CSV table of N, CA and C in Angstrom, one decimal:
chain,number,residue,atom,x,y,z
A,1,MET,N,-15.2,32.2,-21.5
A,1,MET,CA,-16.0,33.1,-20.7
A,1,MET,C,-17.0,33.8,-21.7
A,2,ASN,N,-18.2,34.0,-21.3
A,2,ASN,CA,-19.2,34.5,-22.2
A,2,ASN,C,-19.9,35.7,-21.5
A,3,ILE,N,-19.4,37.0,-21.8
A,3,ILE,CA,-20.0,38.2,-21.3
A,3,ILE,C,-20.3,39.1,-22.4
A,4,THR,N,-21.3,40.0,-22.2
A,4,THR,CA,-21.7,40.9,-23.2
A,4,THR,C,-21.9,42.3,-22.5
A,5,TYR,N,-21.4,43.4,-23.2
A,5,TYR,CA,-21.5,44.7,-22.6
A,5,TYR,C,-23.0,45.1,-22.5
A,6,LYS,N,-23.5,45.5,-21.4
A,6,LYS,CA,-24.9,45.9,-21.2
A,6,LYS,C,-25.0,47.4,-21.3
A,7,GLY,N,-24.1,48.2,-20.6
A,7,GLY,CA,-24.2,49.6,-20.7
A,7,GLY,C,-23.4,50.2,-19.5
A,8,THR,N,-23.5,51.5,-19.4
A,8,THR,CA,-22.7,52.3,-18.4
A,8,THR,C,-23.7,52.7,-17.3
A,9,ARG,N,-23.2,52.5,-16.1
A,9,ARG,CA,-23.9,53.0,-14.9
A,9,ARG,C,-23.2,54.2,-14.4
A,10,LEU,N,-23.9,55.4,-14.3
A,10,LEU,CA,-23.4,56.6,-13.7
A,10,LEU,C,-23.8,56.6,-12.3
A,11,LEU,N,-22.8,56.8,-11.4
A,11,LEU,CA,-23.1,56.9,-10.0
A,11,LEU,C,-23.1,58.4,-9.7
A,12,VAL,N,-24.3,58.9,-9.4
A,12,VAL,CA,-24.5,60.4,-9.3
A,12,VAL,C,-24.8,60.9,-7.9
A,13,CYS,N,-24.4,62.2,-7.7
A,13,CYS,CA,-24.8,62.8,-6.4
A,13,CYS,C,-26.2,63.3,-6.4
A,14,ASP,N,-26.6,64.0,-7.5
A,14,ASP,CA,-27.9,64.6,-7.6
A,14,ASP,C,-28.7,63.8,-8.6
A,15,TYR,N,-29.3,62.8,-8.1
A,15,TYR,CA,-30.1,61.9,-9.0
A,15,TYR,C,-31.1,62.6,-9.8
A,16,GLN,N,-32.0,63.4,-9.2
A,16,GLN,CA,-33.1,64.0,-9.9
A,16,GLN,C,-32.6,65.0,-11.0
A,17,ALA,N,-31.5,65.8,-10.7
A,17,ALA,CA,-31.0,66.7,-11.7
A,17,ALA,C,-30.4,65.9,-12.9
A,18,CYS,N,-29.7,64.8,-12.6
A,18,CYS,CA,-29.1,64.0,-13.6
A,18,CYS,C,-30.2,63.3,-14.5
A,19,LEU,N,-31.2,62.8,-13.8
A,19,LEU,CA,-32.4,62.2,-14.5
A,19,LEU,C,-33.0,63.2,-15.5
A,20,ASP,N,-33.3,64.4,-14.9
A,20,ASP,CA,-33.9,65.5,-15.8
A,20,ASP,C,-33.0,65.8,-16.9
A,21,PHE,N,-31.7,65.9,-16.7
A,21,PHE,CA,-30.7,66.3,-17.8
A,21,PHE,C,-30.8,65.2,-18.9
A,22,TYR,N,-30.6,64.0,-18.5
A,22,TYR,CA,-30.6,62.9,-19.6
A,22,TYR,C,-31.9,62.8,-20.3
A,23,GLN,N,-33.0,63.0,-19.6
A,23,GLN,CA,-34.4,62.9,-20.2
A,23,GLN,C,-34.7,64.1,-21.0
A,24,LYS,N,-34.6,65.3,-20.3
A,24,LYS,CA,-35.2,66.5,-20.9
A,24,LYS,C,-34.2,67.2,-21.9
A,25,ILE,N,-32.9,67.1,-21.6
A,25,ILE,CA,-31.9,67.8,-22.4
A,25,ILE,C,-31.4,66.9,-23.5
A,26,LEU,N,-31.0,65.7,-23.2
A,26,LEU,CA,-30.4,64.8,-24.2
A,26,LEU,C,-31.5,63.9,-24.8
A,27,GLU,N,-32.7,63.9,-24.2
A,27,GLU,CA,-33.8,63.2,-24.8
A,27,GLU,C,-33.7,61.7,-24.8
A,28,PHE,N,-33.1,61.2,-23.7
A,28,PHE,CA,-33.2,59.7,-23.4
A,28,PHE,C,-34.6,59.4,-23.0
A,29,ASP,N,-35.0,58.2,-23.4
A,29,ASP,CA,-36.3,57.6,-22.9
A,29,ASP,C,-36.1,56.9,-21.6
A,30,LEU,N,-37.0,57.2,-20.7
A,30,LEU,CA,-37.0,56.5,-19.4
A,30,LEU,C,-37.6,55.1,-19.6
A,31,ILE,N,-36.8,54.1,-19.3
A,31,ILE,CA,-37.3,52.7,-19.4
A,31,ILE,C,-37.7,52.1,-18.1
A,32,TYR,N,-37.1,52.5,-17.0
A,32,TYR,CA,-37.4,52.0,-15.7
A,32,TYR,C,-36.9,53.0,-14.7
A,33,GLU,N,-37.7,53.1,-13.6
A,33,GLU,CA,-37.3,53.9,-12.4
A,33,GLU,C,-37.7,53.1,-11.2
A,34,GLY,N,-36.7,52.9,-10.3
A,34,GLY,CA,-37.0,52.2,-9.0
A,34,GLY,C,-38.0,52.9,-8.1
A,35,ASP,N,-38.7,52.2,-7.3
A,35,ASP,CA,-39.6,52.7,-6.4
A,35,ASP,C,-39.0,53.8,-5.4
A,36,THR,N,-37.8,53.6,-5.1
A,36,THR,CA,-37.1,54.6,-4.2
A,36,THR,C,-36.6,55.8,-4.9
A,37,ARG,N,-36.8,55.9,-6.2
A,37,ARG,CA,-36.3,57.0,-7.0
A,37,ARG,C,-34.8,57.3,-6.8
A,38,GLU,N,-34.1,56.2,-6.7
A,38,GLU,CA,-32.6,56.3,-6.6
A,38,GLU,C,-31.9,55.7,-7.8
A,39,GLU,N,-32.7,55.1,-8.7
A,39,GLU,CA,-32.1,54.4,-9.9
A,39,GLU,C,-33.0,54.4,-11.1
A,40,ALA,N,-32.4,54.6,-12.3
A,40,ALA,CA,-33.2,54.6,-13.5
A,40,ALA,C,-32.4,54.0,-14.6
A,41,ASP,N,-33.1,53.4,-15.6
A,41,ASP,CA,-32.6,52.9,-16.8
A,41,ASP,C,-33.1,53.9,-17.9
A,42,LEU,N,-32.2,54.3,-18.8
A,42,LEU,CA,-32.6,55.2,-19.9
A,42,LEU,C,-32.0,54.7,-21.2
A,43,ARG,N,-32.7,55.0,-22.3
A,43,ARG,CA,-32.2,54.5,-23.6
A,43,ARG,C,-32.3,55.7,-24.6
A,44,LEU,N,-31.2,55.8,-25.4
A,44,LEU,CA,-31.2,56.7,-26.6
A,44,LEU,C,-30.7,55.8,-27.7
A,45,GLY,N,-31.6,55.5,-28.6
A,45,GLY,CA,-31.2,54.6,-29.7
A,45,GLY,C,-30.8,53.2,-29.1
A,46,ASN,N,-29.6,52.8,-29.5
A,46,ASN,CA,-29.0,51.5,-28.9
A,46,ASN,C,-28.2,51.7,-27.7
A,47,THR,N,-28.1,53.0,-27.2
A,47,THR,CA,-27.3,53.3,-26.0
A,47,THR,C,-28.2,53.1,-24.7
A,48,MET,N,-27.7,52.3,-23.8
A,48,MET,CA,-28.4,52.2,-22.5
A,48,MET,C,-27.5,52.9,-21.4
A,49,LEU,N,-28.2,53.6,-20.6
A,49,LEU,CA,-27.6,54.3,-19.5
A,49,LEU,C,-28.4,54.0,-18.2
A,50,ASN,N,-27.6,53.7,-17.1
A,50,ASN,CA,-28.3,53.5,-15.8
A,50,ASN,C,-27.8,54.6,-14.9
A,51,LEU,N,-28.7,55.3,-14.2
A,51,LEU,CA,-28.3,56.2,-13.2
A,51,LEU,C,-28.6,55.7,-11.8
A,52,ILE,N,-27.7,55.9,-10.9
A,52,ILE,CA,-28.0,55.4,-9.5
A,52,ILE,C,-27.3,56.4,-8.6
A,53,LYS,N,-27.9,56.6,-7.4
A,53,LYS,CA,-27.2,57.5,-6.4
A,53,LYS,C,-25.9,56.8,-6.0
A,54,ARG,N,-24.9,57.5,-5.8
A,54,ARG,CA,-23.6,57.0,-5.3
A,54,ARG,C,-23.8,56.2,-4.0
A,55,GLN,N,-24.5,56.8,-3.1
A,55,GLN,CA,-24.6,56.1,-1.8
A,55,GLN,C,-25.3,54.8,-1.9
A,56,SER,N,-26.3,54.7,-2.8
A,56,SER,CA,-27.0,53.5,-3.0
A,56,SER,C,-26.1,52.4,-3.6
A,57,MET,N,-25.2,52.7,-4.5
A,57,MET,CA,-24.3,51.8,-5.1
A,57,MET,C,-23.3,51.3,-4.0
A,58,ALA,N,-22.8,52.3,-3.2
A,58,ALA,CA,-21.9,51.9,-2.2
A,58,ALA,C,-22.5,50.9,-1.2
A,59,LYS,N,-23.8,51.1,-0.9
A,59,LYS,CA,-24.5,50.2,0.0
A,59,LYS,C,-24.6,48.8,-0.6
A,60,ILE,N,-24.9,48.8,-1.9
A,60,ILE,CA,-25.1,47.5,-2.6
A,60,ILE,C,-23.9,46.7,-2.6
A,61,ILE,N,-22.7,47.3,-2.8
A,61,ILE,CA,-21.5,46.5,-2.8
A,61,ILE,C,-20.8,46.4,-1.5
A,62,GLY,N,-21.4,47.1,-0.5
A,62,GLY,CA,-20.8,47.0,0.9
A,62,GLY,C,-19.4,47.7,0.9
A,63,SER,N,-19.4,48.8,0.1
A,63,SER,CA,-18.1,49.5,-0.1
A,63,SER,C,-17.7,50.3,1.1
A,64,ARG,N,-16.4,50.3,1.4
A,64,ARG,CA,-15.9,51.2,2.5
A,64,ARG,C,-16.1,52.7,2.0
A,65,SER,N,-16.2,52.9,0.7
A,65,SER,CA,-16.3,54.3,0.2
A,65,SER,C,-17.6,54.9,0.6
A,66,GLU,N,-18.6,54.1,1.1
A,66,GLU,CA,-19.9,54.6,1.6
A,66,GLU,C,-19.7,55.7,2.7
A,67,SER,N,-18.6,55.5,3.5
A,67,SER,CA,-18.3,56.5,4.5
A,67,SER,C,-17.6,57.7,4.0
A,68,LEU,N,-17.1,57.7,2.8
A,68,LEU,CA,-16.4,58.8,2.2
A,68,LEU,C,-17.3,59.9,1.8
A,69,PRO,N,-16.9,61.1,1.7
A,69,PRO,CA,-17.7,62.2,1.2
A,69,PRO,C,-18.2,61.7,-0.2
A,70,VAL,N,-19.4,62.1,-0.6
A,70,VAL,CA,-20.0,61.7,-1.8
A,70,VAL,C,-19.1,62.0,-3.0
A,71,GLU,N,-18.4,63.1,-3.0
A,71,GLU,CA,-17.6,63.4,-4.1
A,71,GLU,C,-16.4,62.5,-4.3
A,72,ARG,N,-16.1,61.7,-3.3
A,72,ARG,CA,-14.9,60.7,-3.4
A,72,ARG,C,-15.4,59.3,-3.6
A,73,GLN,N,-16.7,59.1,-3.8
A,73,GLN,CA,-17.2,57.7,-4.0
A,73,GLN,C,-17.1,57.4,-5.5
A,74,ASP,N,-17.4,56.2,-5.9
A,74,ASP,CA,-17.3,55.8,-7.3
A,74,ASP,C,-18.2,56.7,-8.2
A,75,ASN,N,-17.7,56.9,-9.4
A,75,ASN,CA,-18.5,57.7,-10.4
A,75,ASN,C,-19.2,56.9,-11.4
A,76,LEU,N,-18.7,55.7,-11.8
A,76,LEU,CA,-19.4,54.9,-12.8
A,76,LEU,C,-19.1,53.5,-12.6
A,77,ALA,N,-19.9,52.7,-13.2
A,77,ALA,CA,-19.7,51.2,-13.2
A,77,ALA,C,-20.0,50.7,-14.6
A,78,LEU,N,-19.1,49.9,-15.2
A,78,LEU,CA,-19.4,49.3,-16.5
A,78,LEU,C,-20.1,48.0,-16.1
A,79,ILE,N,-21.2,47.8,-16.9
A,79,ILE,CA,-22.1,46.7,-16.6
A,79,ILE,C,-22.1,45.7,-17.8
A,80,PHE,N,-21.9,44.4,-17.4
A,80,PHE,CA,-21.9,43.3,-18.4
A,80,PHE,C,-22.9,42.3,-18.0
A,81,THR,N,-23.4,41.5,-19.0
A,81,THR,CA,-24.3,40.4,-18.7
A,81,THR,C,-23.6,39.1,-19.1
A,82,THR,N,-24.0,38.0,-18.5
A,82,THR,CA,-23.5,36.7,-18.8
A,82,THR,C,-24.7,35.7,-18.7
A,83,PRO,N,-24.7,34.6,-19.5
A,83,PRO,CA,-25.7,33.7,-19.4
A,83,PRO,C,-25.6,32.8,-18.1
A,84,ASN,N,-24.3,32.7,-17.6
A,84,ASN,CA,-24.1,31.9,-16.4
A,84,ASN,C,-23.0,32.5,-15.5
A,85,LEU,N,-23.5,33.2,-14.5
A,85,LEU,CA,-22.6,33.9,-13.6
A,85,LEU,C,-21.6,33.0,-12.9
A,86,GLU,N,-22.0,31.8,-12.5
A,86,GLU,CA,-21.1,30.9,-11.8
A,86,GLU,C,-19.9,30.5,-12.7
A,87,ASP,N,-20.2,30.2,-14.0
A,87,ASP,CA,-19.1,29.9,-14.9
A,87,ASP,C,-18.2,31.1,-15.1
A,88,THR,N,-18.8,32.3,-15.3
A,88,THR,CA,-18.0,33.5,-15.5
A,88,THR,C,-17.1,33.8,-14.3
A,89,CYS,N,-17.6,33.6,-13.1
A,89,CYS,CA,-16.8,33.9,-11.9
A,89,CYS,C,-15.7,32.9,-11.8
A,90,SER,N,-15.9,31.6,-12.1
A,90,SER,CA,-14.9,30.6,-12.1
A,90,SER,C,-13.8,31.0,-13.1
A,91,SER,N,-14.1,31.4,-14.3
A,91,SER,CA,-13.1,31.8,-15.3
A,91,SER,C,-12.3,33.0,-14.8
A,92,LEU,N,-13.0,34.0,-14.2
A,92,LEU,CA,-12.3,35.1,-13.7
A,92,LEU,C,-11.3,34.8,-12.6
A,93,LYS,N,-11.8,33.9,-11.7
A,93,LYS,CA,-10.9,33.5,-10.6
A,93,LYS,C,-9.7,32.8,-11.1
A,94,GLU,N,-9.8,32.0,-12.1
A,94,GLU,CA,-8.7,31.3,-12.7
A,94,GLU,C,-7.7,32.3,-13.3
A,95,LYS,N,-8.1,33.5,-13.6
A,95,LYS,CA,-7.3,34.5,-14.2
A,95,LYS,C,-6.8,35.4,-13.1
A,96,GLY,N,-7.0,35.1,-11.8
A,96,GLY,CA,-6.5,35.9,-10.7
A,96,GLY,C,-7.3,37.1,-10.3
A,97,VAL,N,-8.6,37.1,-10.7
A,97,VAL,CA,-9.4,38.3,-10.4
A,97,VAL,C,-9.9,38.1,-9.0
A,98,SER,N,-9.9,39.2,-8.2
A,98,SER,CA,-10.6,39.2,-6.9
A,98,SER,C,-11.8,40.0,-7.0
A,99,PHE,N,-12.8,39.7,-6.2
A,99,PHE,CA,-14.1,40.4,-6.3
A,99,PHE,C,-14.4,41.3,-5.1
A,100,GLU,N,-15.1,42.4,-5.4
A,100,GLU,CA,-15.6,43.3,-4.4
A,100,GLU,C,-16.7,42.7,-3.6
A,101,THR,N,-17.5,41.8,-4.2
A,101,THR,CA,-18.6,41.2,-3.5
A,101,THR,C,-18.7,39.7,-3.8
A,102,GLN,N,-19.4,39.0,-3.1
A,102,GLN,CA,-19.8,37.6,-3.4
A,102,GLN,C,-21.0,37.7,-4.4
A,103,PRO,N,-21.2,36.7,-5.2
A,103,PRO,CA,-22.4,36.7,-6.0
A,103,PRO,C,-23.7,36.9,-5.1
A,104,MET,N,-24.5,37.8,-5.6
A,104,MET,CA,-25.7,38.2,-4.8
A,104,MET,C,-26.9,38.2,-5.7
A,105,TYR,N,-28.0,37.6,-5.1
A,105,TYR,CA,-29.3,37.6,-5.9
A,105,TYR,C,-30.0,38.9,-5.6
A,106,ARG,N,-30.5,39.6,-6.6
A,106,ARG,CA,-31.2,40.9,-6.5
A,106,ARG,C,-32.6,40.6,-7.0
A,107,PRO,N,-33.5,40.1,-6.2
A,107,PRO,CA,-34.9,39.7,-6.7
A,107,PRO,C,-35.6,40.9,-7.2
A,108,ASP,N,-35.4,42.1,-6.7
A,108,ASP,CA,-36.1,43.3,-7.2
A,108,ASP,C,-35.6,43.7,-8.6
A,109,TRP,N,-34.5,43.2,-9.0
A,109,TRP,CA,-34.0,43.5,-10.4
A,109,TRP,C,-34.1,42.3,-11.3
A,110,GLY,N,-34.3,41.1,-10.7
A,110,GLY,CA,-34.4,39.9,-11.4
A,110,GLY,C,-33.0,39.4,-11.9
A,111,ILE,N,-32.0,39.6,-11.1
A,111,ILE,CA,-30.7,39.2,-11.5
A,111,ILE,C,-29.9,38.6,-10.4
A,112,LYS,N,-28.8,37.9,-10.7
A,112,LYS,CA,-27.8,37.5,-9.8
A,112,LYS,C,-26.5,38.3,-10.3
A,113,THR,N,-25.8,38.9,-9.4
A,113,THR,CA,-24.7,39.8,-9.8
A,113,THR,C,-23.5,39.7,-8.9
A,114,ILE,N,-22.4,40.2,-9.5
A,114,ILE,CA,-21.1,40.3,-8.7
A,114,ILE,C,-20.4,41.5,-9.2
A,115,TYR,N,-19.6,42.1,-8.3
A,115,TYR,CA,-18.9,43.3,-8.6
A,115,TYR,C,-17.4,43.0,-8.4
A,116,LEU,N,-16.6,43.7,-9.3
A,116,LEU,CA,-15.1,43.6,-9.2
A,116,LEU,C,-14.6,44.9,-9.7
A,117,ARG,N,-13.3,45.1,-9.7
A,117,ARG,CA,-12.6,46.3,-10.1
A,117,ARG,C,-11.5,46.0,-11.1
A,118,ASP,N,-11.3,46.9,-12.0
A,118,ASP,CA,-10.2,46.8,-13.0
A,118,ASP,C,-8.9,47.3,-12.3
A,119,PRO,N,-7.8,47.2,-12.9
A,119,PRO,CA,-6.5,47.6,-12.2
A,119,PRO,C,-6.5,49.1,-11.8
A,120,ASP,N,-7.3,49.9,-12.4
A,120,ASP,CA,-7.4,51.3,-12.0
A,120,ASP,C,-8.5,51.6,-11.0
A,121,ARG,N,-9.1,50.5,-10.5
A,121,ARG,CA,-10.1,50.6,-9.4
A,121,ARG,C,-11.5,51.0,-9.9
A,122,ASN,N,-11.7,51.0,-11.3
A,122,ASN,CA,-13.1,51.3,-11.8
A,122,ASN,C,-14.0,50.1,-11.5
A,123,LEU,N,-15.2,50.4,-11.1
A,123,LEU,CA,-16.2,49.4,-10.7
A,123,LEU,C,-16.8,48.7,-11.9
A,124,ILE,N,-16.9,47.3,-11.9
A,124,ILE,CA,-17.4,46.5,-13.0
A,124,ILE,C,-18.5,45.6,-12.3
A,125,GLY,N,-19.6,45.6,-12.9
A,125,GLY,CA,-20.7,44.6,-12.5
A,125,GLY,C,-21.0,43.6,-13.6
A,126,ILE,N,-21.2,42.4,-13.2
A,126,ILE,CA,-21.5,41.3,-14.2
A,126,ILE,C,-22.8,40.7,-13.6
A,127,TYR,N,-23.8,40.5,-14.5
A,127,TYR,CA,-25.0,39.9,-13.9
A,127,TYR,C,-25.6,38.9,-14.9
A,128,GLU,N,-26.4,37.9,-14.3
A,128,GLU,CA,-27.1,36.9,-15.0
A,128,GLU,C,-28.6,37.2,-14.7
A,129,LEU,N,-29.4,37.2,-15.8
A,129,LEU,CA,-30.9,37.3,-15.6
A,129,LEU,C,-31.4,36.1,-14.9
A,130,THR,N,-32.2,36.2,-13.9
A,130,THR,CA,-32.8,35.1,-13.2
A,130,THR,C,-34.3,34.9,-13.4
A,131,GLY,N,-34.9,35.9,-14.0
A,131,GLY,CA,-36.3,35.7,-14.1
A,131,GLY,C,-37.0,36.6,-15.1
């Protein structure tokens, strides 16, 4: 299996306050912000950080937690990349991994991605660049 750590995704309640904090206080550079202003990529040196509203992430993965109060939804997701999502999924299935989602194409992000959880229920995303 060939995966590489991409960065950490923080699932936040107050997107704008968190974006301001990481940009203005910790001096991260804004690399990308989605049109809906619910997600951003930031960089500080070699460190990549992605911010996304918790409700948005719950919708993306079709999580039952979307109906939970925001404070009880996921807080973070570890994000990995792979050159071939299909091969990576096959390897993980052989190891007994079950997935939160089926592989999904995200044309707005230029990726194909899948989500799973570790034994402690932490969210993990793995994606392949598609364009």
